């Protein structure tokens, strides 16, 4: 393809843009329980308007745009008091949870390097429920991951974490809550371990850190997870999840400036301007900063308390409703407005397809060690009014699937592995064949995805990952034809 010879006028262009959405998941209907954290059209409009107003400003140089430095300072200050920090607490605004985690891991790694320069490969001690972003940080930053098991409620086991600590440990991690199961780790006990052993404890509160303090005020029992807990060094908290700000908004918070100092990067060894970057990005739009500031100030404390009440009340109806459907179960009772739905009687991967056929979008989660395969549901205020509909669809789908055989493809893949047929299964060709078994033609995904998920669940994890990487390496391809207008 080539750039069109002449430009389109704005009106025609925006009409085109709208038609391109046709096949995107319809999250505005309240039938999507992942990807979008929806607090209604008014909050969305406020975020968009503020984003547009500061879109062109560049946060690369805080001295050139004091407005952006001001937004960041206020956001950090508000979140510091929300997380019961003190005058010493500092933080940085980032583009999302992954960047916040990258920054914290980098800081912890560099502190270890400063204190123990003889350690060649620092380690990250992770409960298996810790978010994949920590694995990504370890991959990017040259750390080794040491995984530890979790208990039957999918919470970290402090003694197991402690047993994994060596002089190479740069950081231990707890989640508040974990994404897959929505449970809060025993952060106070992890804090004691961190203090006793002198290691850095990061609390990943990306998804729940904003709303959980409101849950506490609504009378829920919430495990302490913030700076009131001794031993906590840093916390990540996403504003673009349950603070309902437009995407590109997260904070990484530190107990004090000395810890955060290890996060910063500076370079004056080139011919251009001095680069001093607190986080990963350099040039960055002021839009996400202004939008986050605007949404927080638009909703205010009372607004968030009300949204927290809605999600809390919706979650109670959701959990009770799921338990009442024959064949469906909860992996665990969550501490937050998220749930992992499991089943012994039917395939949760087919359940995802059966829901999609009914117009509901939910997320499959693969099994890992003691965690069974499940269907993930993240509840937003925007879909709390649709819970009865979701439950009715789940019941119908479960009725349809109960008694039907499942797992054949998984068994086939396992059989082929045991028979040595898949030993040589690496490289694009073998992966193409495997994907073909699951109904994938090229990068064309089948309408029903259960086969693919079943196969991924049956494959040894390393092989499943390679398969997905091959697929995605083909998926992101230069377009051969124009986007279809529908
Ligand atoms: C979403 C999430 C992350 C990663 O955040 P992104 O904004 O997707 O980069 C990390 N940890 C937890 C617990 C999360 O829910």
PDB file of N, CA, C and O and ligand atoms in Angstrom, residues 96-99 101 131 133 177-179 204 206-207 238 240-241, ligand 1:
ATOM      1  N   UNK A  96       1.227   2.933  32.216  1.00  0.00           N
ATOM      2  CA  UNK A  96       0.391   1.785  32.550  1.00  0.00           C
ATOM      3  C   UNK A  96       1.064   0.894  33.570  1.00  0.00           C
ATOM      4  O   UNK A  96       2.201   1.156  33.994  1.00  0.00           O
ATOM      5  N   UNK A  97       0.363  -0.161  33.959  1.00  0.00           N
ATOM      6  CA  UNK A  97       0.874  -1.058  34.989  1.00  0.00           C
ATOM      7  C   UNK A  97       2.213  -1.663  34.605  1.00  0.00           C
ATOM      8  O   UNK A  97       3.126  -1.778  35.431  1.00  0.00           O
ATOM      9  N   UNK A  98       2.335  -2.054  33.347  1.00  0.00           N
ATOM     10  CA  UNK A  98       3.576  -2.680  32.906  1.00  0.00           C
ATOM     11  C   UNK A  98       4.747  -1.718  33.074  1.00  0.00           C
ATOM     12  O   UNK A  98       5.809  -2.108  33.587  1.00  0.00           O
ATOM     13  N   UNK A  99       4.566  -0.473  32.680  1.00  0.00           N
ATOM     14  CA  UNK A  99       5.668   0.480  32.827  1.00  0.00           C
ATOM     15  C   UNK A  99       5.959   0.761  34.303  1.00  0.00           C
ATOM     16  O   UNK A  99       7.129   0.865  34.702  1.00  0.00           O
ATOM     17  N   UNK A 101       5.643  -1.285  36.738  1.00  0.00           N
ATOM     18  CA  UNK A 101       6.357  -2.457  37.253  1.00  0.00           C
ATOM     19  C   UNK A 101       7.787  -2.494  36.719  1.00  0.00           C
ATOM     20  O   UNK A 101       8.737  -2.767  37.460  1.00  0.00           O
ATOM     21  N   UNK A 131       1.586 -10.849  38.315  1.00  0.00           N
ATOM     22  CA  UNK A 131       1.271 -10.518  36.925  1.00  0.00           C
ATOM     23  C   UNK A 131       2.451 -10.789  35.983  1.00  0.00           C
ATOM     24  O   UNK A 131       3.615 -10.635  36.366  1.00  0.00           O
ATOM     25  N   UNK A 133       3.633  -9.028  33.863  1.00  0.00           N
ATOM     26  CA  UNK A 133       4.491  -7.846  33.670  1.00  0.00           C
ATOM     27  C   UNK A 133       5.809  -7.976  34.434  1.00  0.00           C
ATOM     28  O   UNK A 133       6.822  -7.406  34.019  1.00  0.00           O
ATOM     29  N   UNK A 177      -5.336  -6.672  44.385  1.00  0.00           N
ATOM     30  CA  UNK A 177      -5.303  -8.133  44.380  1.00  0.00           C
ATOM     31  C   UNK A 177      -4.612  -8.643  43.125  1.00  0.00           C
ATOM     32  O   UNK A 177      -4.219  -7.856  42.265  1.00  0.00           O
ATOM     33  N   UNK A 178      -4.505  -9.980  43.020  1.00  0.00           N
ATOM     34  CA  UNK A 178      -4.013 -10.613  41.802  1.00  0.00           C
ATOM     35  C   UNK A 178      -5.074 -10.485  40.711  1.00  0.00           C
ATOM     36  O   UNK A 178      -6.276 -10.463  41.017  1.00  0.00           O
ATOM     37  N   UNK A 179      -4.630 -10.386  39.451  1.00  0.00           N
ATOM     38  CA  UNK A 179      -5.599 -10.226  38.361  1.00  0.00           C
ATOM     39  C   UNK A 179      -6.440 -11.497  38.168  1.00  0.00           C
ATOM     40  O   UNK A 179      -7.660 -11.423  38.034  1.00  0.00           O
ATOM     41  N   UNK A 204       1.872  -5.023  44.077  1.00  0.00           N
ATOM     42  CA  UNK A 204       1.219  -4.743  42.809  1.00  0.00           C
ATOM     43  C   UNK A 204      -0.267  -4.485  43.063  1.00  0.00           C
ATOM     44  O   UNK A 204      -1.068  -5.413  43.148  1.00  0.00           O
ATOM     45  N   UNK A 206      -1.992  -2.610  40.988  1.00  0.00           N
ATOM     46  CA  UNK A 206      -2.386  -2.017  39.709  1.00  0.00           C
ATOM     47  C   UNK A 206      -3.893  -1.996  39.550  1.00  0.00           C
ATOM     48  O   UNK A 206      -4.486  -0.973  39.233  1.00  0.00           O
ATOM     49  N   UNK A 207      -4.519  -3.140  39.767  1.00  0.00           N
ATOM     50  CA  UNK A 207      -5.943  -3.227  39.436  1.00  0.00           C
ATOM     51  C   UNK A 207      -6.834  -2.772  40.599  1.00  0.00           C
ATOM     52  O   UNK A 207      -7.885  -2.177  40.389  1.00  0.00           O
ATOM     53  N   UNK A 238      -2.805   1.491  38.944  1.00  0.00           N
ATOM     54  CA  UNK A 238      -3.245   1.977  37.628  1.00  0.00           C
ATOM     55  C   UNK A 238      -4.469   2.871  37.759  1.00  0.00           C
ATOM     56  O   UNK A 238      -5.505   2.443  38.264  1.00  0.00           O
ATOM     57  N   UNK A 240      -5.852   3.910  35.012  1.00  0.00           N
ATOM     58  CA  UNK A 240      -6.661   3.580  33.832  1.00  0.00           C
ATOM     59  C   UNK A 240      -7.452   2.274  33.991  1.00  0.00           C
ATOM     60  O   UNK A 240      -8.054   1.806  33.046  1.00  0.00           O
ATOM     61  N   UNK A 241      -7.456   1.720  35.204  1.00  0.00           N
ATOM     62  CA  UNK A 241      -8.357   0.586  35.454  1.00  0.00           C
ATOM     63  C   UNK A 241      -9.499   1.111  36.331  1.00  0.00           C
ATOM     64  O   UNK A 241     -10.325   1.880  35.864  1.00  0.00           O
TER      65      UNK A 241
HETATM   66  C1  LIG B   1      -3.421  -4.847  34.529  1.00  0.00           C
HETATM   67  C2  LIG B   1      -2.430  -5.305  35.521  1.00  0.00           C
HETATM   68  C3  LIG B   1      -1.055  -5.125  35.334  1.00  0.00           C
HETATM   69  C4  LIG B   1      -0.478  -4.597  34.021  1.00  0.00           C
HETATM   70  O1  LIG B   1      -0.970  -3.366  33.715  1.00  0.00           O
HETATM   71  P1  LIG B   1      -1.120  -2.781  32.216  1.00  0.00           P
HETATM   72  O2  LIG B   1      -1.751  -1.471  32.483  1.00  0.00           O
HETATM   73  O3  LIG B   1      -1.965  -3.717  31.426  1.00  0.00           O
HETATM   74  O4  LIG B   1       0.249  -2.625  31.644  1.00  0.00           O
HETATM   75  C5  LIG B   1      -0.216  -5.505  36.348  1.00  0.00           C
HETATM   76  N1  LIG B   1      -0.692  -6.069  37.475  1.00  0.00           N
HETATM   77  C6  LIG B   1      -2.012  -6.285  37.688  1.00  0.00           C
HETATM   78  C7  LIG B   1      -2.477  -6.926  38.950  1.00  0.00           C
HETATM   79  C8  LIG B   1      -2.921  -5.925  36.703  1.00  0.00           C
HETATM   80  O5  LIG B   1      -4.230  -6.153  36.880  1.00  0.00           O
END
